[in-house]
Coordinates of C-alpha atoms in Angstrom, one line a residue:
Chain G
M1 CA 90.9 200.4 -69.9
E2 CA 92.8 199.1 -67.0
Y3 CA 93.0 195.7 -66.2
T4 CA 95.6 193.5 -64.4
K5 CA 97.2 190.3 -66.0
Q6 CA 95.5 188.1 -64.2
E7 CA 92.6 189.6 -64.9
F8 CA 93.4 189.1 -68.8
M9 CA 94.2 185.4 -68.0
A10 CA 90.6 184.8 -66.6
I11 CA 88.7 186.8 -69.4
V12 CA 90.9 184.6 -71.8
T13 CA 90.2 181.7 -70.0
G14 CA 86.7 182.2 -70.1
R15 CA 87.0 182.7 -73.6
E16 CA 87.3 179.3 -74.1
I17 CA 84.2 177.9 -72.0
K18 CA 81.1 177.2 -74.2
D19 CA 77.6 177.6 -73.3
G20 CA 75.8 174.1 -72.1
Q21 CA 79.4 172.5 -70.7
L22 CA 79.1 170.7 -67.7
I23 CA 82.1 172.3 -66.1
I24 CA 83.8 171.6 -62.3
L25 CA 85.6 174.6 -61.2
G26 CA 88.0 175.0 -58.2
V27 CA 88.7 178.1 -55.8
G28 CA 90.5 181.2 -57.1
L29 CA 91.0 182.1 -60.9
S30 CA 89.4 179.0 -62.2
M31 CA 86.1 180.2 -60.4
L32 CA 86.3 183.6 -61.8
A33 CA 87.3 182.3 -65.3
G34 CA 84.4 179.7 -64.6
Y35 CA 81.8 182.3 -63.5
F36 CA 83.0 185.0 -65.9
A37 CA 81.7 183.0 -68.5
H38 CA 78.5 182.0 -67.2
L39 CA 77.8 185.7 -67.0
N40 CA 79.6 186.8 -70.1
H41 CA 78.5 183.8 -73.0
A42 CA 77.5 181.2 -71.2
P43 CA 73.9 181.4 -69.9
D44 CA 73.5 177.6 -69.3
L45 CA 76.7 176.6 -68.3
R46 CA 76.9 173.9 -65.8
P47 CA 79.1 174.6 -62.7
F48 CA 80.0 172.1 -60.1
T49 CA 82.7 171.5 -57.3
E50 CA 84.6 168.7 -56.5
G51 CA 83.2 168.7 -53.4
G52 CA 79.9 168.2 -54.5
V53 CA 77.9 172.1 -54.5
Y54 CA 75.9 172.3 -57.8
G55 CA 73.8 175.2 -59.6
S56 CA 75.2 177.6 -57.5
T57 CA 76.8 181.5 -58.3
P58 CA 79.0 183.4 -55.3
V59 CA 77.5 185.9 -53.6
G60 CA 79.3 188.4 -51.4
G61 CA 83.1 188.1 -53.9
L62 CA 85.0 185.1 -55.0
P63 CA 84.9 182.2 -52.6
W64 CA 87.6 181.8 -49.9
G65 CA 87.6 177.9 -50.8
I66 CA 85.3 175.4 -52.7
E67 CA 82.9 174.7 -49.6
C68 CA 82.9 178.5 -48.2
N69 CA 79.5 180.0 -47.7
R70 CA 79.9 182.3 -50.7
I71 CA 79.4 179.8 -53.0
S72 CA 77.2 177.4 -51.0
A73 CA 74.1 180.1 -50.3
N74 CA 72.4 179.4 -53.2
A75 CA 72.9 176.0 -54.7
T76 CA 70.6 173.8 -55.8
S77 CA 72.4 170.6 -54.6
F78 CA 74.9 169.3 -52.0
T79 CA 76.3 166.2 -52.9
N80 CA 79.7 164.8 -52.1
A81 CA 83.4 164.3 -53.6
I82 CA 82.7 160.7 -54.9
D83 CA 80.1 161.9 -56.6
A84 CA 81.6 165.3 -57.7
L85 CA 84.8 163.7 -58.7
G86 CA 83.6 159.7 -58.9
F87 CA 80.2 159.9 -60.7
L88 CA 80.9 162.8 -62.7
V89 CA 84.2 163.2 -63.6
A90 CA 86.0 159.9 -63.4
S91 CA 82.7 158.3 -65.7
G92 CA 83.8 160.6 -68.5
R93 CA 80.8 163.1 -67.5
C94 CA 82.2 166.1 -67.7
D95 CA 82.9 168.5 -70.5
N96 CA 85.3 171.0 -69.4
A97 CA 87.3 172.3 -66.2
V98 CA 89.8 174.8 -65.4
I99 CA 93.0 174.0 -63.3
G100 CA 95.8 175.9 -62.2
A101 CA 99.7 175.3 -62.0
A102 CA 102.9 175.7 -60.2
Q103 CA 105.1 174.4 -63.1
V104 CA 103.7 173.0 -66.4
D105 CA 105.9 171.6 -69.1
K106 CA 105.3 171.4 -73.2
F107 CA 103.3 168.5 -72.9
G108 CA 101.0 170.4 -70.4
N109 CA 101.8 168.2 -67.2
V110 CA 101.3 169.8 -64.1
N111 CA 103.1 169.8 -60.9
T112 CA 101.3 171.3 -57.6
T113 CA 102.9 169.3 -55.4
G114 CA 106.4 170.3 -54.4
I115 CA 109.6 171.7 -55.7
W116 CA 112.5 169.6 -55.1
E117 CA 116.8 170.2 -55.4
E118 CA 116.5 167.8 -57.8
P119 CA 113.7 166.5 -59.0
P120 CA 112.9 162.8 -58.1
W121 CA 112.7 161.5 -61.6
K122 CA 116.5 162.5 -61.7
L123 CA 117.4 161.5 -58.4
G124 CA 115.6 157.9 -58.8
K125 CA 114.9 157.7 -55.4
Y126 CA 111.8 160.4 -53.5
V127 CA 113.2 162.9 -50.9
P128 CA 110.9 165.3 -48.9
P129 CA 110.6 168.4 -51.2
R130 CA 112.4 171.5 -50.9
V131 CA 109.2 173.3 -51.2
R132 CA 105.7 172.0 -50.4
L133 CA 102.6 173.0 -52.7
N134 CA 99.0 171.7 -51.8
G135 CA 99.0 168.5 -53.8
S136 CA 96.8 167.4 -56.4
G137 CA 93.9 168.0 -54.9
G138 CA 90.9 166.8 -57.8
A139 CA 93.4 168.6 -60.5
N140 CA 94.3 165.0 -61.0
D141 CA 91.1 163.5 -61.4
I142 CA 90.3 166.2 -63.5
A143 CA 93.1 165.5 -66.0
V144 CA 92.9 161.9 -66.4
G145 CA 88.7 162.0 -66.4
A146 CA 87.3 165.1 -67.9
K147 CA 86.6 165.5 -71.5
S148 CA 89.3 168.4 -71.9
Y149 CA 90.5 171.1 -69.7
L150 CA 92.2 174.3 -69.3
I151 CA 95.3 175.0 -67.5
M152 CA 96.0 178.4 -66.2
A153 CA 99.4 179.7 -65.1
S154 CA 101.8 182.6 -65.0
H155 CA 104.0 182.7 -67.7
E156 CA 107.5 182.3 -66.0
K157 CA 110.7 180.8 -67.3
R158 CA 110.8 179.1 -63.7
R159 CA 107.5 177.8 -64.1
F160 CA 106.9 176.6 -67.9
I161 CA 109.7 174.0 -67.9
E162 CA 111.0 171.6 -70.3
K163 CA 109.9 168.7 -67.5
V164 CA 108.1 169.6 -64.4
D165 CA 109.7 168.3 -61.4
Y166 CA 106.7 166.0 -60.5
I167 CA 103.6 165.3 -62.5
S168 CA 100.5 165.8 -60.1
S169 CA 98.1 166.2 -63.2
P170 CA 99.1 164.5 -66.2
G171 CA 98.8 166.6 -69.4
Y172 CA 99.8 164.5 -72.6
L173 CA 102.6 162.6 -70.6
D174 CA 106.1 162.0 -73.2
G175 CA 103.7 162.9 -76.0
G176 CA 102.0 161.4 -78.9
D177 CA 99.5 158.5 -77.8
A178 CA 100.8 158.3 -74.2
R179 CA 97.3 159.2 -72.7
E180 CA 95.7 156.2 -74.9
R181 CA 98.4 153.7 -73.8
C182 CA 97.6 155.0 -69.8
G183 CA 93.5 154.4 -70.4
F184 CA 92.7 157.4 -69.3
V185 CA 88.9 158.3 -69.9
G186 CA 89.2 162.0 -70.9
G187 CA 90.7 164.0 -73.9
G188 CA 93.5 165.9 -72.4
P189 CA 94.4 169.9 -71.6
S190 CA 93.0 171.7 -74.8
A191 CA 95.2 174.9 -73.6
I192 CA 97.4 176.5 -71.3
I193 CA 96.4 180.2 -70.9
S194 CA 98.9 182.1 -69.3
T195 CA 99.6 185.9 -68.5
L196 CA 101.3 186.1 -72.0
G197 CA 99.3 184.1 -74.2
I198 CA 97.7 181.2 -75.3
L199 CA 99.3 177.7 -75.8
R200 CA 97.5 174.7 -77.7
P201 CA 98.9 171.0 -78.4
D202 CA 100.0 169.9 -81.6
P203 CA 97.3 167.1 -82.8
D204 CA 100.2 164.7 -83.5
T205 CA 103.3 165.3 -81.1
K206 CA 100.9 167.0 -78.2
E207 CA 103.8 169.5 -78.1
F208 CA 102.4 172.6 -76.7
F209 CA 102.8 175.7 -78.9
L210 CA 102.4 179.6 -78.6
D211 CA 98.8 180.1 -80.8
A212 CA 98.5 183.3 -79.7
Y213 CA 99.7 186.4 -77.5
F214 CA 98.7 189.1 -75.6
P215 CA 98.5 192.8 -76.8
S216 CA 100.7 193.6 -73.8
T217 CA 104.2 191.3 -75.3
N218 CA 105.5 189.7 -78.5
V219 CA 106.4 186.4 -80.0
E220 CA 110.3 187.2 -78.6
E221 CA 109.2 187.7 -75.3
V222 CA 107.0 185.0 -74.8
K223 CA 109.6 182.5 -76.3
A224 CA 112.1 184.0 -73.6
S225 CA 109.7 183.5 -70.7
T226 CA 109.6 179.6 -71.6
G227 CA 111.9 177.2 -70.4
W228 CA 111.4 174.9 -73.6
D229 CA 112.5 175.7 -77.0
L230 CA 108.5 177.1 -77.7
K231 CA 106.8 176.6 -81.3
V232 CA 105.1 179.1 -82.8
S233 CA 101.9 178.6 -84.9
P234 CA 102.7 179.8 -88.5
D235 CA 99.5 181.7 -88.5
I236 CA 99.7 183.4 -85.0
K237 CA 97.7 186.0 -83.8
M238 CA 97.1 188.6 -81.3
V239 CA 94.5 188.0 -78.6
P240 CA 91.8 190.7 -78.5
E241 CA 92.1 192.9 -75.1
P242 CA 88.9 192.3 -72.8
T243 CA 86.1 194.7 -73.9
E244 CA 84.5 196.9 -71.4
Q245 CA 81.4 194.4 -71.0
E246 CA 83.8 191.6 -70.5
L247 CA 85.6 193.6 -67.7
A248 CA 82.7 194.3 -66.2
N249 CA 81.0 190.7 -66.2
L250 CA 84.2 189.6 -64.5
R251 CA 84.1 192.5 -62.0
T252 CA 80.6 191.2 -61.1
V253 CA 82.2 187.7 -60.3
D254 CA 85.1 189.1 -58.1
T255 CA 83.5 191.8 -55.9
T256 CA 85.9 192.5 -53.7
G257 CA 88.6 192.9 -56.4
S258 CA 90.9 190.3 -54.9
L259 CA 92.5 189.2 -58.3
R260 CA 92.9 193.0 -59.1
K261 CA 95.3 193.7 -56.3
K262 CA 97.4 190.9 -57.8
G263 CA 98.9 193.2 -60.5
Chain V
M1 CA 69.3 153.4 -28.3
H2 CA 71.5 155.0 -25.9
N3 CA 72.3 158.5 -25.3
K4 CA 76.0 159.1 -26.5
L5 CA 76.6 162.6 -25.7
M6 CA 80.1 163.2 -23.9
T7 CA 82.3 166.1 -23.3
M8 CA 85.2 167.4 -25.3
Q9 CA 87.9 165.9 -23.1
E10 CA 86.5 162.5 -22.4
A11 CA 85.9 162.1 -26.0
V12 CA 89.2 162.6 -26.5
A13 CA 90.7 160.8 -23.8
A14 CA 88.7 158.1 -25.0
Y15 CA 88.9 158.4 -28.5
T16 CA 92.4 158.6 -29.6
W17 CA 96.2 157.6 -28.4
D18 CA 99.4 158.3 -29.3
G19 CA 100.4 156.3 -32.3
M20 CA 96.8 155.9 -33.7
T21 CA 95.5 156.2 -37.4
Y22 CA 93.1 159.1 -37.1
C23 CA 90.9 160.7 -39.5
H24 CA 89.1 164.1 -39.3
G25 CA 86.3 165.4 -41.4
A26 CA 85.4 166.7 -43.5
A27 CA 88.8 168.0 -43.9
F28 CA 87.9 170.9 -45.5
P29 CA 90.8 173.3 -46.0
V30 CA 88.1 176.5 -45.3
G31 CA 84.7 174.7 -44.2
S32 CA 83.4 172.2 -41.9
D33 CA 85.8 170.4 -40.1
S34 CA 86.2 169.2 -36.5
V35 CA 88.8 171.4 -35.5
A36 CA 87.9 171.9 -31.9
F37 CA 88.7 168.0 -31.5
G38 CA 91.9 168.4 -33.0
K39 CA 93.0 171.3 -29.9
E40 CA 91.5 169.1 -27.3
M41 CA 94.1 166.4 -29.0
V42 CA 97.0 169.2 -28.7
K43 CA 95.8 170.1 -25.4
Q44 CA 96.2 166.0 -24.1
G45 CA 99.7 166.0 -25.6
R46 CA 98.9 163.4 -28.4
K47 CA 101.6 162.5 -30.5
D48 CA 102.8 160.2 -33.3
L49 CA 99.9 160.3 -35.1
N50 CA 99.0 158.5 -38.8
V51 CA 96.8 161.1 -39.9
I52 CA 94.4 160.4 -43.0
C53 CA 92.1 163.8 -44.0
H54 CA 90.7 164.5 -47.5
C55 CA 92.0 167.8 -47.5
G56 CA 94.7 169.2 -44.9
S57 CA 93.1 171.6 -43.1
S58 CA 93.6 173.9 -39.8
Q59 CA 93.2 170.8 -38.3
V60 CA 95.9 169.2 -39.7
N61 CA 98.1 172.3 -39.9
L62 CA 97.9 172.8 -36.3
L63 CA 98.6 168.8 -35.0
A64 CA 101.7 169.1 -37.7
A65 CA 102.8 172.5 -36.5
V66 CA 103.3 170.7 -32.9
G67 CA 105.0 167.9 -33.9
A68 CA 102.3 165.2 -33.3
V69 CA 102.0 163.9 -37.0
R70 CA 104.2 161.1 -38.3
R71 CA 102.7 160.6 -41.3
V72 CA 99.8 162.2 -43.5
E73 CA 97.9 160.9 -46.1
V74 CA 96.1 163.8 -48.0
G75 CA 94.5 164.3 -51.7
F76 CA 95.1 168.2 -50.7
S77 CA 97.4 169.9 -48.0
G78 CA 96.9 173.5 -48.4
L79 CA 93.9 176.0 -47.5
E80 CA 92.6 177.4 -50.8
V81 CA 92.7 181.1 -50.7
Y82 CA 94.3 181.4 -47.4
G83 CA 97.6 180.0 -48.9
F84 CA 99.7 177.6 -48.2
A85 CA 99.2 175.2 -44.8
N86 CA 102.6 176.6 -42.9
G87 CA 102.6 174.4 -40.2
L88 CA 102.4 171.0 -42.1
N89 CA 104.9 172.3 -44.9
R90 CA 107.5 173.0 -42.5
A91 CA 106.7 169.5 -41.0
V92 CA 107.2 167.9 -44.5
T93 CA 109.7 170.1 -45.8
S94 CA 111.9 169.0 -42.4
G95 CA 111.4 165.7 -42.9
Q96 CA 109.4 165.4 -39.6
T97 CA 106.2 164.4 -41.3
I98 CA 106.6 161.8 -44.0
I99 CA 103.6 162.8 -46.6
E100 CA 101.6 160.4 -48.8
D101 CA 100.1 162.3 -51.7
Y102 CA 96.7 161.1 -53.5
S103 CA 94.3 162.6 -55.5
N104 CA 91.0 163.9 -53.6
G105 CA 89.1 161.5 -55.7
A106 CA 91.3 158.7 -54.9
M107 CA 90.8 159.6 -51.1
A108 CA 86.9 159.4 -51.7
F109 CA 87.2 156.2 -53.6
R110 CA 89.4 154.7 -50.8
F111 CA 87.0 155.7 -48.3
F112 CA 84.3 153.9 -49.8
G113 CA 86.2 151.2 -50.3
G114 CA 86.9 150.8 -46.6
A115 CA 83.1 151.5 -46.0
M116 CA 82.5 148.4 -48.1
N117 CA 85.2 146.7 -46.3
W118 CA 87.1 145.7 -49.8
P119 CA 90.5 145.4 -49.4
F120 CA 91.6 148.0 -52.5
V121 CA 89.6 149.8 -55.0
P122 CA 90.5 149.8 -58.6
A123 CA 90.6 153.4 -60.5
T124 CA 92.6 155.1 -63.9
V125 CA 93.1 158.3 -61.0
N126 CA 96.4 158.6 -60.0
I127 CA 98.3 156.5 -62.5
C128 CA 101.1 157.2 -65.1
N129 CA 102.3 160.1 -62.9
D130 CA 104.3 160.7 -59.8
Q131 CA 101.8 160.0 -57.6
Q132 CA 102.2 156.6 -58.2
W133 CA 106.0 156.6 -58.7
C134 CA 106.8 158.7 -55.7
S135 CA 106.0 157.5 -52.2
G136 CA 106.6 159.2 -48.5
D137 CA 106.3 155.8 -47.4
E138 CA 108.8 154.4 -49.5
P139 CA 111.5 157.4 -50.4
Q140 CA 114.4 155.0 -51.5
V141 CA 112.4 153.6 -54.4
Y142 CA 111.9 155.1 -57.2
P143 CA 109.7 154.2 -59.2
A144 CA 107.5 152.8 -56.3
T145 CA 105.9 149.7 -56.7
A146 CA 103.8 149.2 -53.7
K147 CA 102.1 152.5 -53.4
I148 CA 99.3 151.9 -56.0
P149 CA 100.1 148.8 -57.9
T150 CA 98.6 148.3 -61.0
I151 CA 95.9 145.6 -62.0
T152 CA 94.3 144.2 -65.2
D153 CA 91.0 144.5 -65.6
P154 CA 89.6 140.6 -66.2
F155 CA 86.7 141.3 -68.4
T156 CA 88.9 143.9 -70.8
G157 CA 92.6 143.7 -70.3
Q158 CA 92.5 147.4 -69.3
T159 CA 95.4 148.3 -66.6
L160 CA 93.9 149.9 -63.4
G161 CA 95.6 151.4 -60.0
A162 CA 95.0 149.3 -57.0
F163 CA 94.4 151.7 -54.2
R164 CA 94.7 150.3 -50.6
S165 CA 91.1 150.9 -48.8
L166 CA 90.8 153.1 -45.8
R167 CA 90.3 152.1 -42.6
P168 CA 90.8 154.7 -39.9
E169 CA 91.0 153.7 -36.1
V170 CA 88.9 156.6 -35.4
A171 CA 87.1 159.3 -37.7
A172 CA 86.2 163.0 -35.5
I173 CA 83.5 163.8 -38.1
H174 CA 81.9 167.7 -38.1
V175 CA 78.4 168.0 -38.4
T176 CA 75.9 170.7 -38.2
M177 CA 73.5 169.0 -36.1
A178 CA 73.2 165.4 -34.5
D179 CA 71.0 163.8 -32.1
I180 CA 71.9 162.6 -28.6
H181 CA 72.5 159.0 -30.4
G182 CA 74.4 159.8 -33.2
N183 CA 72.0 160.6 -36.4
A184 CA 73.2 163.5 -37.9
I185 CA 72.6 166.3 -40.5
M186 CA 75.3 168.1 -42.4
L187 CA 74.4 171.0 -44.7
G188 CA 76.9 172.0 -47.3
S189 CA 79.3 169.7 -49.4
E190 CA 79.6 166.6 -47.9
W191 CA 82.9 165.7 -49.3
S192 CA 83.7 162.5 -47.8
R193 CA 82.0 162.5 -44.2
F194 CA 79.3 159.5 -45.7
E195 CA 82.0 157.3 -46.5
M196 CA 84.4 157.8 -43.6
S197 CA 81.5 157.1 -41.0
R198 CA 81.6 154.1 -42.7
A199 CA 85.0 153.4 -43.2
A200 CA 86.2 154.4 -39.7
E201 CA 86.1 151.5 -36.7
K202 CA 85.1 154.1 -34.2
V203 CA 83.4 157.3 -35.2
V204 CA 83.0 160.5 -32.8
L205 CA 80.6 163.1 -34.1
V206 CA 81.2 166.9 -33.2
A207 CA 78.1 168.8 -33.6
D208 CA 77.4 172.8 -33.7
K209 CA 74.1 172.0 -32.5
I210 CA 72.0 169.0 -30.6
V211 CA 68.4 168.7 -32.0
D212 CA 66.0 166.2 -30.8
T213 CA 65.4 163.0 -32.6
D214 CA 62.3 164.5 -34.4
C215 CA 64.2 166.5 -36.3
M216 CA 65.5 163.5 -38.1
R217 CA 62.3 161.9 -38.1
Q218 CA 61.1 164.9 -40.4
Y219 CA 64.2 164.6 -42.7
P220 CA 65.4 161.6 -42.9
N221 CA 66.5 161.4 -46.1
L222 CA 69.1 164.1 -45.1
V223 CA 70.4 162.1 -41.9
R224 CA 73.6 161.0 -43.8
I225 CA 75.5 159.7 -41.1
I226 CA 73.4 157.5 -38.5
A227 CA 73.3 156.3 -35.0
E228 CA 74.7 152.8 -36.0
V229 CA 77.7 153.8 -36.9
V230 CA 78.3 156.4 -34.4
D231 CA 80.3 155.9 -30.8
A232 CA 80.4 159.3 -29.3
V233 CA 78.7 162.5 -29.8
V234 CA 80.0 165.9 -28.9
Y235 CA 78.5 169.1 -28.8
W236 CA 80.7 172.0 -29.4
P237 CA 79.6 175.4 -30.7
L238 CA 81.2 177.0 -33.9
C239 CA 83.7 173.5 -33.6
S240 CA 84.9 174.4 -36.8
W241 CA 86.0 178.4 -36.0
P242 CA 88.1 179.6 -37.9
Q243 CA 86.9 177.6 -40.8
A244 CA 83.0 177.6 -41.8
S245 CA 79.8 175.7 -40.9
C246 CA 76.9 176.3 -43.8
G247 CA 74.1 177.4 -42.5
L248 CA 76.0 178.8 -39.6
Y249 CA 78.9 180.7 -39.6
D250 CA 81.4 182.1 -42.1
S251 CA 85.3 181.3 -42.0
D252 CA 87.2 184.1 -39.5
E253 CA 89.3 185.7 -42.4
E254 CA 90.7 187.2 -40.1
H255 CA 92.0 184.1 -37.8
M256 CA 92.5 182.2 -40.6
F257 CA 95.6 184.2 -41.7
Y258 CA 96.6 185.0 -38.4
M259 CA 96.5 181.1 -37.3
N260 CA 98.3 180.0 -40.5
K261 CA 101.2 182.7 -39.7
A262 CA 101.7 181.7 -36.5
M263 CA 102.2 178.0 -37.9
K264 CA 105.5 179.2 -39.7
T265 CA 107.5 178.9 -36.4
A266 CA 107.7 176.6 -33.7
E267 CA 107.9 179.7 -31.3
D268 CA 105.0 181.5 -32.8
T269 CA 102.9 178.2 -33.0
E270 CA 103.5 177.9 -29.1
D271 CA 102.3 181.2 -28.5
Y272 CA 99.3 180.6 -30.6
C273 CA 98.4 177.5 -28.5
R274 CA 98.8 179.0 -25.2
K275 CA 96.6 182.0 -26.6
W276 CA 94.1 179.9 -28.6
V277 CA 94.5 176.3 -27.3
R278 CA 95.0 175.7 -24.3
S279 CA 93.5 179.0 -22.8
Y280 CA 89.8 177.1 -22.3
E281 CA 88.3 174.2 -20.6
T282 CA 84.3 174.6 -21.4
P283 CA 82.4 175.8 -24.8
E284 CA 81.3 179.1 -22.8
Q285 CA 84.8 180.2 -22.2
Y286 CA 86.0 178.9 -25.5
L287 CA 82.9 181.3 -27.1
D288 CA 84.4 184.1 -24.9
L289 CA 87.4 183.5 -26.2
I290 CA 86.9 183.9 -29.4
G291 CA 84.0 186.9 -28.6
H292 CA 80.7 187.6 -29.0
E293 CA 81.1 190.8 -31.5
K294 CA 83.2 188.2 -34.0
I295 CA 80.6 185.5 -33.5
A296 CA 78.1 187.8 -34.2
K297 CA 79.9 189.0 -37.4
I298 CA 80.9 185.4 -38.8
S299 CA 77.3 184.0 -37.6
A300 CA 75.4 186.9 -40.3
T301 CA 76.0 184.7 -43.1
E302 CA 74.4 184.6 -46.8
T303 CA 73.5 180.6 -45.9
A304 CA 71.7 181.1 -42.5
F305 CA 68.2 180.2 -44.4
L306 CA 69.4 176.8 -45.0
M307 CA 69.0 176.3 -41.2
D308 CA 65.3 177.4 -40.9
P309 CA 63.6 174.2 -41.3
Y310 CA 65.8 172.9 -38.3
R311 CA 65.6 175.7 -35.5
K312 CA 62.7 174.6 -33.4
W313 CA 64.0 171.2 -32.8
I314 CA 67.7 172.7 -31.5
K315 CA 68.4 172.2 -28.1
S316 CA 69.5 174.9 -25.7
D317 CA 72.7 174.6 -24.0
A318 CA 70.8 174.0 -20.7
Q319 CA 69.1 171.2 -22.5
V320 CA 71.8 169.9 -23.6
A321 CA 73.8 170.3 -20.5
E322 CA 70.8 168.1 -18.7
L323 CA 71.4 165.7 -21.7
L324 CA 75.0 165.3 -20.8
D325 CA 74.6 164.5 -17.1
R326 CA 71.9 161.9 -17.9
A327 CA 73.8 160.2 -20.7
K328 CA 77.1 160.1 -17.6
G329 CA 73.7 158.7 -15.4

C-alpha cells in the first residue's frame, strides 16, 4: 500500500482523536487529521475553527484557509475569534486540538514565529529574525487553553531541538510544574506526532520520550534525527501501518491529494 | 440617517494619511478582507503606516512589500496554504518593518477592550513565553516588561497578562453587503469585524454588494455592523479578490500564488503594482482586468446558496451609481 509520510502522520494523529471531543482545527495537516478522524472513527466529533466556523466538513478538497469557502459551505454556525478562541478555548471548554511546528523542543514548546542566527534568549535582546515564519496564530491560545492538544512536525534534527529559538506556543516550558506556575487553564500537549514516530511527555519531568516508531524507521534513526538526547520507552512499540480503510477515509478528505504530493 | 456612499478614491483620500494607525479587516489570510482599499492606499502613496491586523492577508503583504508599513501588530502573518507572506517577511527580515507579535486570541481580546474603552484587557494567553518577552517595539530589551506586563487578580491572586486595548484610528472593513447608511451583514466567519467596528475611531465599510435597508429589517439579528458606528460605505465588487468572500466568490488560487511570488522582490512588486494596482480606476475597469471568465469561475462557489435570501434586495450597478450621485448631493 502506497502512502506518504505526511499521510501517515495525519492518520496517526487522527487516531489520537476521540469521538465526541470538542476540537479546534487549523488549516492543512491539522484539518486533515481531524476530519479523517471524524470520518474514520469519531462520527460525533465536534470540530470548529478559530475564526468561528462550526459543524462543517470540507467540500472540494482541503481548504486553502480556515475561512475558505471549502469549509464554509455546510457550516451550522459562523461566529468569530472571540467566541472560538475566547469563550470556547480560553475558558477551558475545548477538549483537543492539533497544531503544527517549525521547531519543537524536548518539553513540547513550539516555534512558529521565526528563526534567528542567535536566538533572542541567548542574545539577551530582541532582533529581527533571519527567517520570519507565521507567528503563533491561534496556536498560543490553544496551547494555553485546550484541555490537551497534539503537535505535528516533520521529524528532522533542525526542527526537533533542545530549546526552540522562540516559544510561540508553550508546551511544558522548562518541565515539571512550570505550566501550573503560569496559571494556564489547559493541560498541555499529549503527544508529538512526527514523520517518524510518537513522542509522549513523562508524567513528572514532562520531557518527551519516544513511545512508538513508524514501520519505515527504527529507534536509532529516530534518535539520530532528534536534537536532544531522546529517551526511549522501555516498552517501545511499532505504530501499526494504515489500513486500507483508513487510507481511503483520509483521501476522502484530501480529495485533491494536496498532501500526497508532499512526499 | 444619511447616505454614506462614496467612491473608493474619495474614501481613501478622506480616511487615510501617512503615519496613521490603520486597521484592515476581517484581515483573513485567504478570506474576506478589504484588499481593494489597500490597493487604493498604494495608489495614493500612503506610507509610514502602523498597521493592526488580526491575521496578515494579501493586503498587508502588499502594503509591506511596497515599503508603506513602519510597524505591524499581528496574530498571524502568513497566507495559510498559500505560504509565508513574502512581502511582509521581506520587510520584517530587512528591519524595514517592526513586527509586534501576539496570538489571534489576544488580538480579538484587545479589539474587545478597545470597543469597551477599557485601557487594558487581562488574559492568561501569550504569557510565560516569548510573545510576552520579545518585543519589536523594544528590541534592546529582553525580556521585555512593557509589552505584556503582568498583573495580579485582586480576587484570587492569580497572575495575568495585561494587554493594551486596540483603538485604531481607521478600520477599513470588508462586508458581504451593506446599505447606504452602513448597516452590514457578513457571511462566513467574522473573525474580529464586530469588535473592530466598535474599537476603531472611524470605520469605512468596503462592500461587495449594496442592498436596500429593507434587507436589514428582515434580518436584524444578522446585522452585526450598525450604521451608528460607520462613517463611510464604499461599493466595490470583488473587493476581497484574490481572496474569497463567503457566498460570492472563492479565492483565486492562481493569482494568490502569483501575487505572493511577486512580493518577494521590490522589482517584481513594482511590476505587479503596474499591472494589477495602478492599471484601473473604476470598478468596471477592475472587473475587466480580473477577467470575466475568471470571475465566472470563482463565482461558481459552493457557498452561493448562502446569498439566496438576500438577492432581491441587491442594488444594481446603475442603482448604486444613482445613490452615489445623490450622496454627493
